[in-house]
mmCIF file of C-alpha atoms and ligand atoms in Angstrom:
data_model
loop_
_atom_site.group_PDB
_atom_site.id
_atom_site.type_symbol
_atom_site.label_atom_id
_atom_site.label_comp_id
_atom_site.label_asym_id
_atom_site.label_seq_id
_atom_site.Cartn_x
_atom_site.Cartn_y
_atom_site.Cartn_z
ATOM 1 C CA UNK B 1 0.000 0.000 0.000
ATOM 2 C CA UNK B 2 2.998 2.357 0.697
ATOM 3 C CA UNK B 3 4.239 2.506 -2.728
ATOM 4 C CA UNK B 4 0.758 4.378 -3.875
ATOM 5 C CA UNK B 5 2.094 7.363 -2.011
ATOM 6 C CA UNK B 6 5.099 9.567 -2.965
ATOM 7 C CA UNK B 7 7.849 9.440 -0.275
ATOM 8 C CA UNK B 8 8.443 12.624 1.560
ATOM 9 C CA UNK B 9 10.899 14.728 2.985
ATOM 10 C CA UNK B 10 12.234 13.066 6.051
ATOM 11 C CA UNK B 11 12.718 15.590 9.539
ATOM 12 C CA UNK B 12 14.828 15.244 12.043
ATOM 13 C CA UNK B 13 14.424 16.011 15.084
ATOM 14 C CA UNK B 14 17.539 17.524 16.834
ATOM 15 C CA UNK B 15 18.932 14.835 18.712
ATOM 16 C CA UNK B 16 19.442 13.286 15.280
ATOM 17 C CA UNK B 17 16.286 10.805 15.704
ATOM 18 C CA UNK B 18 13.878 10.478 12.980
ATOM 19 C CA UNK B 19 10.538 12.933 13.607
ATOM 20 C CA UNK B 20 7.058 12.663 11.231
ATOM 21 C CA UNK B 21 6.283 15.535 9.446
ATOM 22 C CA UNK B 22 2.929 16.412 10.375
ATOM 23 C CA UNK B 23 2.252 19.731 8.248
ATOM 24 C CA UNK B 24 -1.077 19.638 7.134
ATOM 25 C CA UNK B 25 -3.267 22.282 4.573
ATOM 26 C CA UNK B 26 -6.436 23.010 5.759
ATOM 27 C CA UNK B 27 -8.384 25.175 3.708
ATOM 28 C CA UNK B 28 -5.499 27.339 2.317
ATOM 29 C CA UNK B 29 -4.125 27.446 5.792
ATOM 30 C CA UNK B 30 -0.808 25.418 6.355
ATOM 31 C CA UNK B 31 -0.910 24.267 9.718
ATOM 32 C CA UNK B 32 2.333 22.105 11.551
ATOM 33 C CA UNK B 33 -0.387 19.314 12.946
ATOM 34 C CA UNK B 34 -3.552 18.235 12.140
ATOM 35 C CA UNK B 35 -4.835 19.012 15.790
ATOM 36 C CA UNK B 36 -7.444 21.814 15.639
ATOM 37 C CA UNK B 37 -9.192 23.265 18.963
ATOM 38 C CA UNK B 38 -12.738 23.610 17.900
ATOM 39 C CA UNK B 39 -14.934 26.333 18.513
ATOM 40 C CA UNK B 40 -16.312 26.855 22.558
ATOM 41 C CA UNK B 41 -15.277 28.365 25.746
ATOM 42 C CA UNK B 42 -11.854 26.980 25.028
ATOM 43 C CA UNK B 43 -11.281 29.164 22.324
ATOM 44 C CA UNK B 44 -13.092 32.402 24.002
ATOM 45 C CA UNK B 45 -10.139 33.846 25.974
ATOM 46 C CA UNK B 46 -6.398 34.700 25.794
ATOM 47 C CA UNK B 47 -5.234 33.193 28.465
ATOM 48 C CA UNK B 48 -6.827 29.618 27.144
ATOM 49 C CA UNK B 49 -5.606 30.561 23.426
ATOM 50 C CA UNK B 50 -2.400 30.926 24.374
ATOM 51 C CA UNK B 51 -2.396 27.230 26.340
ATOM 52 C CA UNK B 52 -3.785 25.499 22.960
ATOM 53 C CA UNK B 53 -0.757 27.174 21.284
ATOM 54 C CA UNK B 54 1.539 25.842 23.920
ATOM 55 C CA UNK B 55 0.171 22.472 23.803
ATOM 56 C CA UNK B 56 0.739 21.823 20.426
ATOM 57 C CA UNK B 57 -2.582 22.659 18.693
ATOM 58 C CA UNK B 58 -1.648 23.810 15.102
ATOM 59 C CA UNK B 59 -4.834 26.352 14.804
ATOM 60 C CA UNK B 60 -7.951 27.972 16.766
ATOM 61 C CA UNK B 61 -11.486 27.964 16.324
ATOM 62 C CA UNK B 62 -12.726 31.202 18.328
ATOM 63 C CA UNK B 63 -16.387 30.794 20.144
ATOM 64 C CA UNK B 64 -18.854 31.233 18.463
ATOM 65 C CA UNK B 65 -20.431 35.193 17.912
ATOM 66 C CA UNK B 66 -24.325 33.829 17.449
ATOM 67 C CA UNK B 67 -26.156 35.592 14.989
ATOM 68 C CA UNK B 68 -28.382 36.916 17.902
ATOM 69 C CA UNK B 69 -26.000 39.067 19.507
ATOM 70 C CA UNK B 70 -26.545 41.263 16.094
ATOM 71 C CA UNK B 71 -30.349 42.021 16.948
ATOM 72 C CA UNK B 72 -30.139 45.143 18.782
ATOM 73 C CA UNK B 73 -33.367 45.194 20.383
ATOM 74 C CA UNK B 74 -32.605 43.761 23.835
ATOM 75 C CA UNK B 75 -35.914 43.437 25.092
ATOM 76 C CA UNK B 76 -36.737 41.091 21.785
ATOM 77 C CA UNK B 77 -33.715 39.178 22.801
ATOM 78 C CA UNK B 78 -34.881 38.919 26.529
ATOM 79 C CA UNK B 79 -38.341 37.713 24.917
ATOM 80 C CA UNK B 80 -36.100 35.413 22.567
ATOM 81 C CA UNK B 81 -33.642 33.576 24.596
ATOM 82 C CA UNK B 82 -36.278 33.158 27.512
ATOM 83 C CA UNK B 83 -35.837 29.243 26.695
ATOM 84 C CA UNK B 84 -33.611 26.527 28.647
ATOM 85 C CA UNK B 85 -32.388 25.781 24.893
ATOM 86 C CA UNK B 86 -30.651 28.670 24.313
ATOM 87 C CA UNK B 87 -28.876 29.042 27.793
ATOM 88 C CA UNK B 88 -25.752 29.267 26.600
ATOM 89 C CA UNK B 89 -26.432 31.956 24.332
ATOM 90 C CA UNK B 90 -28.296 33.794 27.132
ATOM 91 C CA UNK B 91 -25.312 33.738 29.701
ATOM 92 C CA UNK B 92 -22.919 34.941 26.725
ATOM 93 C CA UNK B 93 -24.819 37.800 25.760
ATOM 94 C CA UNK B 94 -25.623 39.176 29.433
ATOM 95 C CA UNK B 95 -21.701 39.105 30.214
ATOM 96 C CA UNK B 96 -20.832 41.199 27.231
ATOM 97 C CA UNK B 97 -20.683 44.714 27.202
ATOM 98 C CA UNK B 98 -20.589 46.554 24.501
ATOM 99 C CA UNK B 99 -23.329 45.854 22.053
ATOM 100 C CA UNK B 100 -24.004 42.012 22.594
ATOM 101 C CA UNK B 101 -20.421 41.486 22.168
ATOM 102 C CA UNK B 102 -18.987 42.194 18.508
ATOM 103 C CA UNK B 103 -16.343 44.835 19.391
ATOM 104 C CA UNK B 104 -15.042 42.301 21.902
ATOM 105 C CA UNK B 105 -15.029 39.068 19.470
ATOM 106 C CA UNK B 106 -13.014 41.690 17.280
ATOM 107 C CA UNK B 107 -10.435 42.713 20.126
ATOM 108 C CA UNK B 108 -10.097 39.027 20.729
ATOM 109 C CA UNK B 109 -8.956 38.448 16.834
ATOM 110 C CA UNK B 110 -6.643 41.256 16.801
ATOM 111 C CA UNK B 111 -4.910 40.433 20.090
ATOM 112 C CA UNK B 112 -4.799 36.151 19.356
ATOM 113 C CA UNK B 113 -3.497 37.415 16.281
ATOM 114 C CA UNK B 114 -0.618 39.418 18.127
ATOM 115 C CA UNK B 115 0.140 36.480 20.591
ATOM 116 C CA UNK B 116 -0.473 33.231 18.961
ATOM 117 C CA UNK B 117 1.814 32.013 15.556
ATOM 118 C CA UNK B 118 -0.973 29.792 14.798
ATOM 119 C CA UNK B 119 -4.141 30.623 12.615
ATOM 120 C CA UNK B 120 -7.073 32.051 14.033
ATOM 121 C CA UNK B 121 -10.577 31.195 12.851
ATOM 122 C CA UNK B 122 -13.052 33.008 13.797
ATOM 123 C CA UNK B 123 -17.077 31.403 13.683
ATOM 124 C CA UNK B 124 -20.032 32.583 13.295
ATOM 125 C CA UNK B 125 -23.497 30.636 14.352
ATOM 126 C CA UNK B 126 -26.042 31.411 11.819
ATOM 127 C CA UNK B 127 -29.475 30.823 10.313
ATOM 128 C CA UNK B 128 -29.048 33.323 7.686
ATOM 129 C CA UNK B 129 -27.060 36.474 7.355
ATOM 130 C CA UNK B 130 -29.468 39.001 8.434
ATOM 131 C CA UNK B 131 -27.589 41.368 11.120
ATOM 132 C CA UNK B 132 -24.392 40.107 10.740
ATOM 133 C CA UNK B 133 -23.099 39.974 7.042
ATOM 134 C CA UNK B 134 -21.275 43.564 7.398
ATOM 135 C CA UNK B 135 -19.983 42.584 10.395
ATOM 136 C CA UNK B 136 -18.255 39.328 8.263
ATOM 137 C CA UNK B 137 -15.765 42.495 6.858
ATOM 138 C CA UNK B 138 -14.868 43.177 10.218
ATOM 139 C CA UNK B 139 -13.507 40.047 10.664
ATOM 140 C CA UNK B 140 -11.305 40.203 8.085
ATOM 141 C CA UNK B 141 -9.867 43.335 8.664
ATOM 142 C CA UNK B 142 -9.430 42.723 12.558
ATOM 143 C CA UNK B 143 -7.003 39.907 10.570
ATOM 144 C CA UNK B 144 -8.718 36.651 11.711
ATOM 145 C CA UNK B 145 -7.267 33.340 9.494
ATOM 146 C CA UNK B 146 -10.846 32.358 7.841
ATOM 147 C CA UNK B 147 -14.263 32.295 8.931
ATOM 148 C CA UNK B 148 -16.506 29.151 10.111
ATOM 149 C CA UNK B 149 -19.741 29.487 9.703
ATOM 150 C CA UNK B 150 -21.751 27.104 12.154
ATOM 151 C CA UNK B 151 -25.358 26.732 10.474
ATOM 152 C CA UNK B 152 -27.538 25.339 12.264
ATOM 153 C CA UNK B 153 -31.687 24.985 11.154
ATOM 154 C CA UNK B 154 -34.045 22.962 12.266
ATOM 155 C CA UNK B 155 -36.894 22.873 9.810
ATOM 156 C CA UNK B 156 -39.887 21.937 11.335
ATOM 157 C CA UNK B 157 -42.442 23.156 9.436
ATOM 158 C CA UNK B 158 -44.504 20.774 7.867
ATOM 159 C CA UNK B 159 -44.364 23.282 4.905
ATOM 160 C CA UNK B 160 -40.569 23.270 4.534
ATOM 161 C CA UNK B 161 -39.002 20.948 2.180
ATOM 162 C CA UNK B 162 -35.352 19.902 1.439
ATOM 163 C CA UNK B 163 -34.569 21.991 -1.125
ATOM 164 C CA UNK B 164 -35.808 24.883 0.896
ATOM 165 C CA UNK B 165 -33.102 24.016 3.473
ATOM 166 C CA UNK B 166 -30.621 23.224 1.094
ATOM 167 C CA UNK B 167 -31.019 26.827 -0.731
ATOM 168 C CA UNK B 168 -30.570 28.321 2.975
ATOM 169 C CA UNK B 169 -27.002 26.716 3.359
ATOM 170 C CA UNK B 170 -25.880 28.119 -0.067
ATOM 171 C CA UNK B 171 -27.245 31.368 -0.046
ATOM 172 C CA UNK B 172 -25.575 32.049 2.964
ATOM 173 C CA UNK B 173 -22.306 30.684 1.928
ATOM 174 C CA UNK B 174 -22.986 32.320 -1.472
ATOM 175 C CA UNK B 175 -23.300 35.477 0.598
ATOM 176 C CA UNK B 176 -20.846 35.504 2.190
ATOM 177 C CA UNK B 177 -18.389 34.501 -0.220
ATOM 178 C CA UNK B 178 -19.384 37.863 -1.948
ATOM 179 C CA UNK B 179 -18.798 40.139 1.184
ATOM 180 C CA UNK B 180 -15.169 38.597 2.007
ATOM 181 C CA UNK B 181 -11.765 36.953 0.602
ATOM 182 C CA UNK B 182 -10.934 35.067 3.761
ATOM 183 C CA UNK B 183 -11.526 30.900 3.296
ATOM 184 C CA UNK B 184 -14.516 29.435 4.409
ATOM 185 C CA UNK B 185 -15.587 26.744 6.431
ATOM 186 C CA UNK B 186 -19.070 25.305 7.115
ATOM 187 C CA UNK B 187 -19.891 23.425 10.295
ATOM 188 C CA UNK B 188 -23.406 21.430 9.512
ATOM 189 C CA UNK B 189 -24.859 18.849 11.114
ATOM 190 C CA UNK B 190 -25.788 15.239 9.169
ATOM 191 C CA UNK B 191 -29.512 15.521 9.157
ATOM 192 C CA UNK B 192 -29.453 15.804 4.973
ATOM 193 C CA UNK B 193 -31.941 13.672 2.550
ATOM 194 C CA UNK B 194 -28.947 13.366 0.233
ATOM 195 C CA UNK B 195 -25.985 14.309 1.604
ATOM 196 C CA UNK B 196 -23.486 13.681 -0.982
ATOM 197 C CA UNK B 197 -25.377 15.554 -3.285
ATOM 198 C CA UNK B 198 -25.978 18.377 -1.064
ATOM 199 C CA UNK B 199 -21.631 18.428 0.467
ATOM 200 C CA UNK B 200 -20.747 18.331 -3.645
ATOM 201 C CA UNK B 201 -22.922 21.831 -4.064
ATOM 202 C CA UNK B 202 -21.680 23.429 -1.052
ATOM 203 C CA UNK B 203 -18.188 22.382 -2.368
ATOM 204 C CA UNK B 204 -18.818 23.752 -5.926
ATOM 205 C CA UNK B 205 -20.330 26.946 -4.803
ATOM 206 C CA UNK B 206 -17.180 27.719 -2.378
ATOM 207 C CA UNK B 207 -17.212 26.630 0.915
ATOM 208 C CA UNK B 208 -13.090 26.109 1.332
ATOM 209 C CA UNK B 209 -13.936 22.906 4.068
ATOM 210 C CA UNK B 210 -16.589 21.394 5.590
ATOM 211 C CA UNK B 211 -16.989 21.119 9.227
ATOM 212 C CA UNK B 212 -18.676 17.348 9.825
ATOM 213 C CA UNK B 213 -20.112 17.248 12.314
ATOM 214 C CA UNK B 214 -22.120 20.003 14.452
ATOM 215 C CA UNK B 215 -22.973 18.220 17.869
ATOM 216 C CA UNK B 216 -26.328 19.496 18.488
ATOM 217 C CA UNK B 217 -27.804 20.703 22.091
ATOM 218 C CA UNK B 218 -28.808 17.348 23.256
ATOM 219 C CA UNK B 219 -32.152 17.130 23.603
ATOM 220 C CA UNK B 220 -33.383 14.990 26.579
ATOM 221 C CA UNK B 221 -36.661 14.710 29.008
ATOM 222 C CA UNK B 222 -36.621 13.991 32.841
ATOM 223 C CA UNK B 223 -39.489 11.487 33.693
ATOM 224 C CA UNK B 224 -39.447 12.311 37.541
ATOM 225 C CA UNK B 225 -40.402 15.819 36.808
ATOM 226 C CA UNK B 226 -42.008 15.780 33.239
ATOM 227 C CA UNK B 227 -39.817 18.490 32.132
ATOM 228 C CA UNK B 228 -36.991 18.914 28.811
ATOM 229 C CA UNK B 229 -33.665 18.999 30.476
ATOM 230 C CA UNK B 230 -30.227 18.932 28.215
ATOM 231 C CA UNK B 231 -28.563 15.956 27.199
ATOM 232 C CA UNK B 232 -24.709 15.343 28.160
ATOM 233 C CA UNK B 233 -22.916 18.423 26.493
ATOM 234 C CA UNK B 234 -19.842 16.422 26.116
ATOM 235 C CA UNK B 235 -18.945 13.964 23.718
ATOM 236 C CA UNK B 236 -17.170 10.758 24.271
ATOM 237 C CA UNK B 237 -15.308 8.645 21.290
ATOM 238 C CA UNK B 238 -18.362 6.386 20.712
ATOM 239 C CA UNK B 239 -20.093 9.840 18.548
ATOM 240 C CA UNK B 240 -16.894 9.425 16.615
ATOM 241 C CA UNK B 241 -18.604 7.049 13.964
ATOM 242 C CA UNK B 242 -21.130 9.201 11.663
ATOM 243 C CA UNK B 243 -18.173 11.589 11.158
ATOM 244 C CA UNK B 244 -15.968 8.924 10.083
ATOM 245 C CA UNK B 245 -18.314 7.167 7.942
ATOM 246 C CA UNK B 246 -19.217 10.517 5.624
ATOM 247 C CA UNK B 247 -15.695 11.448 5.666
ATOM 248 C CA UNK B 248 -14.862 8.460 4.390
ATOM 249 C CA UNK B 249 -17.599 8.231 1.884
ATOM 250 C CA UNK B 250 -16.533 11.772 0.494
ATOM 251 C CA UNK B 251 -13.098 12.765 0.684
ATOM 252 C CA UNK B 252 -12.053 11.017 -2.363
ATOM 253 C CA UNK B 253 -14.861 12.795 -4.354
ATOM 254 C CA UNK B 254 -15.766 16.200 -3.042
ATOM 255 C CA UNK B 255 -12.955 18.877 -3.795
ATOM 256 C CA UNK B 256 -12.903 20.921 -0.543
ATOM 257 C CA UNK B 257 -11.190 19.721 2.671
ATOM 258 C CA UNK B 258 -12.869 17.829 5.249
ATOM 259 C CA UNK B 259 -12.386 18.398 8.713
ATOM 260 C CA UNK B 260 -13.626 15.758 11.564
ATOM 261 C CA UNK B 261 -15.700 16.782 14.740
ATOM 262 C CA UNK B 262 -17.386 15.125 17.915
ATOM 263 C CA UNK B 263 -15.852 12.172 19.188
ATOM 264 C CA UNK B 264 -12.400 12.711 18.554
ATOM 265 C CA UNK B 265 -10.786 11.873 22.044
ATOM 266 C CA UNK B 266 -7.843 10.073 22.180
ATOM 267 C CA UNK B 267 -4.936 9.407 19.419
ATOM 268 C CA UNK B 268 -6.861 6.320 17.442
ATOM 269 C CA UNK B 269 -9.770 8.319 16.815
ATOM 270 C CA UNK B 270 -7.704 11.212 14.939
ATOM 271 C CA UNK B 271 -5.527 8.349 13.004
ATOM 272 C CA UNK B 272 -9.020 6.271 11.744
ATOM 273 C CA UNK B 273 -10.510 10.197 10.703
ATOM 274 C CA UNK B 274 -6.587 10.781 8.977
ATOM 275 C CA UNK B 275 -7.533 7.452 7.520
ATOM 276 C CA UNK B 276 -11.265 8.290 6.455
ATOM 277 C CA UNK B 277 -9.323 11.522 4.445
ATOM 278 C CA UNK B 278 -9.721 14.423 7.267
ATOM 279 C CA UNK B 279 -7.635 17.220 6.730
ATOM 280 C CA UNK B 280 -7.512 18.064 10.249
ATOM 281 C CA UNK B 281 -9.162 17.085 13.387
ATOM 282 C CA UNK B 282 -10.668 19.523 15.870
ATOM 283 C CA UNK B 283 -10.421 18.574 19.511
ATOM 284 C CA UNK B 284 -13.146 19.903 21.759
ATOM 285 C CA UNK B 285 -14.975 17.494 24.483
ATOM 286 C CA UNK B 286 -11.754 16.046 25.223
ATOM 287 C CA UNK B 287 -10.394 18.817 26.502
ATOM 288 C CA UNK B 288 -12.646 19.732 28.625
ATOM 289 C CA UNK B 289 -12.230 16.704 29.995
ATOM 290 C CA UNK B 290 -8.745 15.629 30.042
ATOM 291 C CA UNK B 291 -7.299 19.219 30.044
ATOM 292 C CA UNK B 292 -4.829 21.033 27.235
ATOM 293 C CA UNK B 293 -2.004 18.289 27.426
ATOM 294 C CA UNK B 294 -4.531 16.184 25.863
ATOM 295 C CA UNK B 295 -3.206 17.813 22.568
ATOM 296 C CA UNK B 296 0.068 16.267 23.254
ATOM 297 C CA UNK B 297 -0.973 12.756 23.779
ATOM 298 C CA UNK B 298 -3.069 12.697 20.773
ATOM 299 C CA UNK B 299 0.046 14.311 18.601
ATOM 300 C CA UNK B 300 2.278 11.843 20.144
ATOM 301 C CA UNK B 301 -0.139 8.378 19.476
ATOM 302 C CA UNK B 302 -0.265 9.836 15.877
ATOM 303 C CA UNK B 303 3.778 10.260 15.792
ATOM 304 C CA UNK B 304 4.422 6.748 17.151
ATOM 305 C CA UNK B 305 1.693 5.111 14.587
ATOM 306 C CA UNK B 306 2.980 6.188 11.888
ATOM 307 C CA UNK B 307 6.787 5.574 13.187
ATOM 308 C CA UNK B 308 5.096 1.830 13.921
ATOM 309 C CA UNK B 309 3.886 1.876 10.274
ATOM 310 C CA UNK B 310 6.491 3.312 8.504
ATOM 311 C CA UNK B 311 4.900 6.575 7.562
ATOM 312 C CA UNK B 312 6.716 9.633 7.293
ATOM 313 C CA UNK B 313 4.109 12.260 6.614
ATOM 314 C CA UNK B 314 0.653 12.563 6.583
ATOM 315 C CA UNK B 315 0.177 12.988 3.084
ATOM 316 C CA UNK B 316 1.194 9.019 2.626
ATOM 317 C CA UNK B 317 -2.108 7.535 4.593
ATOM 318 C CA UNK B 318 -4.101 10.349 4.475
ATOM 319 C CA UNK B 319 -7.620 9.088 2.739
ATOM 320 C CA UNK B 320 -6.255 5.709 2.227
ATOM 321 C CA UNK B 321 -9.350 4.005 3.681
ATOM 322 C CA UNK B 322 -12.379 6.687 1.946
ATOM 323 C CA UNK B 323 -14.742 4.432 -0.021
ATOM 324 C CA UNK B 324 -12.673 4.799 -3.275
ATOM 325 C CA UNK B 325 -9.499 3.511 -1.777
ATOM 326 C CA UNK B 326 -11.524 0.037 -1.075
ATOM 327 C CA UNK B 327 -12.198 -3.057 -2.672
ATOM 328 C CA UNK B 328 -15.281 -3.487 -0.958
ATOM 329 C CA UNK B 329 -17.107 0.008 -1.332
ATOM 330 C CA UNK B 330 -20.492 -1.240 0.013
ATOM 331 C CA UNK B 331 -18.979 -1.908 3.293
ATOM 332 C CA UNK B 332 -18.538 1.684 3.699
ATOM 333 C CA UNK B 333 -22.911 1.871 2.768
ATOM 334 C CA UNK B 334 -23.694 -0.712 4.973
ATOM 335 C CA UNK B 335 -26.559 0.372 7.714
ATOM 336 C CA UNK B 336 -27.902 -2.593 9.030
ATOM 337 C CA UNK B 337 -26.287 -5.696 11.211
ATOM 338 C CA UNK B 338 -27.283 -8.214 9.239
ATOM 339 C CA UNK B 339 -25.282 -10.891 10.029
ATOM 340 C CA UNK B 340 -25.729 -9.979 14.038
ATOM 341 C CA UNK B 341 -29.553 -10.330 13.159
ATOM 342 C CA UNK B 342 -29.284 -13.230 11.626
ATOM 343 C CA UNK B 343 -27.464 -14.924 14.712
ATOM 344 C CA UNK B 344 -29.508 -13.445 17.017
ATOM 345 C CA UNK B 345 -32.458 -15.279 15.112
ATOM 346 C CA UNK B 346 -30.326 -18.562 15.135
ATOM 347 C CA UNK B 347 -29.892 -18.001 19.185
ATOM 348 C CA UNK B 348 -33.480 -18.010 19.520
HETATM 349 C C1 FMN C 1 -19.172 23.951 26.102
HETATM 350 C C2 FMN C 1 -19.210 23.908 24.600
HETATM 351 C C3 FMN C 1 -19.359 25.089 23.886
HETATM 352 C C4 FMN C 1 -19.411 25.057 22.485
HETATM 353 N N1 FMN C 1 -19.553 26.222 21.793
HETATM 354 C C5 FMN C 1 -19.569 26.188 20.435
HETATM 355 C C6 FMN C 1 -19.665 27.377 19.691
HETATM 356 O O1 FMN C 1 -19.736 28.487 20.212
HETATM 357 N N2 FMN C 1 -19.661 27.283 18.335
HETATM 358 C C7 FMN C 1 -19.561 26.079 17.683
HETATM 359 O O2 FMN C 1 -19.533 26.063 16.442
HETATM 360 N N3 FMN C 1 -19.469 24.931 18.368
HETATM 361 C C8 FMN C 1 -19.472 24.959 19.715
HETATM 362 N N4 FMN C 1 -19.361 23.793 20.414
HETATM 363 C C9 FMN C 1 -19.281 22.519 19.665
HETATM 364 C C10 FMN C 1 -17.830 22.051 19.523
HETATM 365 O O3 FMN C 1 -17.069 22.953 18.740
HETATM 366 C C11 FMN C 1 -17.752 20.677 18.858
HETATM 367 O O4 FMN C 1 -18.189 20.748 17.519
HETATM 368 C C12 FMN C 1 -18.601 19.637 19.571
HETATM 369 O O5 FMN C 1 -18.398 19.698 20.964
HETATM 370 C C13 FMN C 1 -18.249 18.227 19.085
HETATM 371 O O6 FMN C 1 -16.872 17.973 19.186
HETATM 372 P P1 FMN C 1 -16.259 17.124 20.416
HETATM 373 O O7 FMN C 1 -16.837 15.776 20.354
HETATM 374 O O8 FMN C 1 -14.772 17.170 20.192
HETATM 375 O O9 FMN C 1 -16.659 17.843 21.660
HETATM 376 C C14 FMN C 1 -19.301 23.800 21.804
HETATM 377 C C15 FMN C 1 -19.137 22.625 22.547
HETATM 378 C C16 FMN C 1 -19.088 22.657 23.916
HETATM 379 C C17 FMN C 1 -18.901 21.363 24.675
#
């Protein structure tokens, strides 16, 4: 399988012993690792940029600015927000000061830009682009790396159909590609009729990467007191496999890059999304949970994998098991267990 891929420049590491090169291109963007922070309070602060940087991470996904910070009218937004659901949103917009936030989210670009070598993305959370698509030029010229767009729409209006959904994702990118030079990613969730179809449009009209995928506000309900209440907010590596099925299925195909989100945890979940043909991985739940060095221990499985496997660089595995690589291309469509049916019939 090795001899598919071109052999690379060999690094060395000072003491003379034999180091991967790890340099990655994300959507224009050359980055030294494939280990992005995603977008949340990791990413909202200095202080915590500066520790991703430390750690190893090769870029930064700032916190989200939510496209309801841009409606002025705070009393609409007190009406708005006045839901469990949007919590988050809620807190972050009552602890910013000057106008729901936007001069701050532009300080914060400007000064990661002055302390951090690494790129800075900034992200918007959208439905649309109403209130904020000005504000998109401000982002540039504050100097932020690209933009990721987070679009998130539930349709549930029995009057809404796909392509009504579909023509919201593009117009925005469309949009927004028209308003600003800076790369673009889009961070969508998988609920798509045909999602192929719908990734190869995005990718034609634009969008620089693909974000796959959003983990949603978990929705859950308490029986004791017949109330919603949220779902666990962090991820664990068991979300890791809708990601890595649709990466796999459309790297090989779809021109933009690809990069992987929710579930990545530990070092073998970054190597089977290199695999799959991610560009880069973005770390977020795992952090939280195991702290910044996490970074490090992920970077460091990857470098002794491919030292166990001969690799060199990135470039020589990456997308070596997407659905065109395979011989057996309907594994990668397979949805049902048929064969664990089957013996669970024979059991009984
Ligand atoms: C506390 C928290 C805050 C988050 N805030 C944002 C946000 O502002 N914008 C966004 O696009 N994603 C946000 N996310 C989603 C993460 O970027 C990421 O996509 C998601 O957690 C799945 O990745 P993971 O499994 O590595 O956690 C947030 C996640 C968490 C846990």
């Amino acid at each position: 399988m090795l001899i598919k891929f071109p052999f690379l420049a060999i690094i060395k590491e000072q003491g003379g012993n034999i180091m991967s090169d790890l340099k990655t291109n994300y959507m224009g963007l050359e980055l030294k690792n494939p280990f992005v922070i995603g977008s949340s309070g990791l990413t909202s602060n200095l202080d915590d940029l500066k520790k991703c940087e430390d750690n190893n991470a090769s870029a930064v996904v700032l916190k989200s600015l939510f496209q309801e910070q841009f409606i002025k009218k705070s009393q609409e937004i007190e009406g708005y927000l006045n839901y469990s659901h949007y919590e988050e949103v809620y807190d972050y917009i009552r602890n910013t000061t000057d106008n729901f936030g936007q001069q701050n989210y532009l300080k914060l670009i400007e000064n990661a830009k002055k302390k951090l070598d690494i790129p800075v993305i900034a992200s918007i959370n959208c439905t649309s682009t109403k209130g904020w698509l000005k504000y998109a030029e401000h982002i540039e010229e504050a100097g932020a790396d690209g933009l990721e767009l987070n679009i998130s729409f539930l349709p549930t209006d029995v009057e809404i159909d796909s392509n009504f959904v579909e023509s919201k994702y593009i117009e925005i990118l469309k949009k927004v590609k028209n308003k600003i030079d800076l790369p673009i990613a889009l961070k969508i969730g998988p609920y798509f009729t045909a999602f192929k179809n719908f990734a190869d449009k995005l990718s034609v009209r634009g969008a620089d990467a693909l974000v796959l995928f959003n983990r949603f506000y978990q929705f859950d309900i308490d029986i004791e007191n017949l109330s919603l209440k949220a779902g666990n907010h962090l991820s664990s590596s068991d979300d890791l496999s809708t990601s890595l099925r649709w990466i796999a299925l459309l790297s090989a195909e779809i021109e933009n890059d690809f990069a992987a989100t929710t579930g990545v945890h530990h070092g073998p979940d970054a190597v089977k999304q290199l695999l799959a043909g991610a560009k880069v991985v973005q770390l977020c739940s795992t952090i939280y949970k195991n702290g910044f060095e996490q970074i490090n221990s992920i970077k460091n499985f990857l470098e002794s994998w491919m030292d166990r496997h001969g690799y060199k660089s990135i470039n020589q595995f990456r997308g070596l098991l997407n659905q065109s690589e395979s011989e057996y291309p309907q594994e990668y469509e397979r949805m049902q267990y048929i064969e664990a049916l089957t013996k669970e019939k024979n059991i009984k």
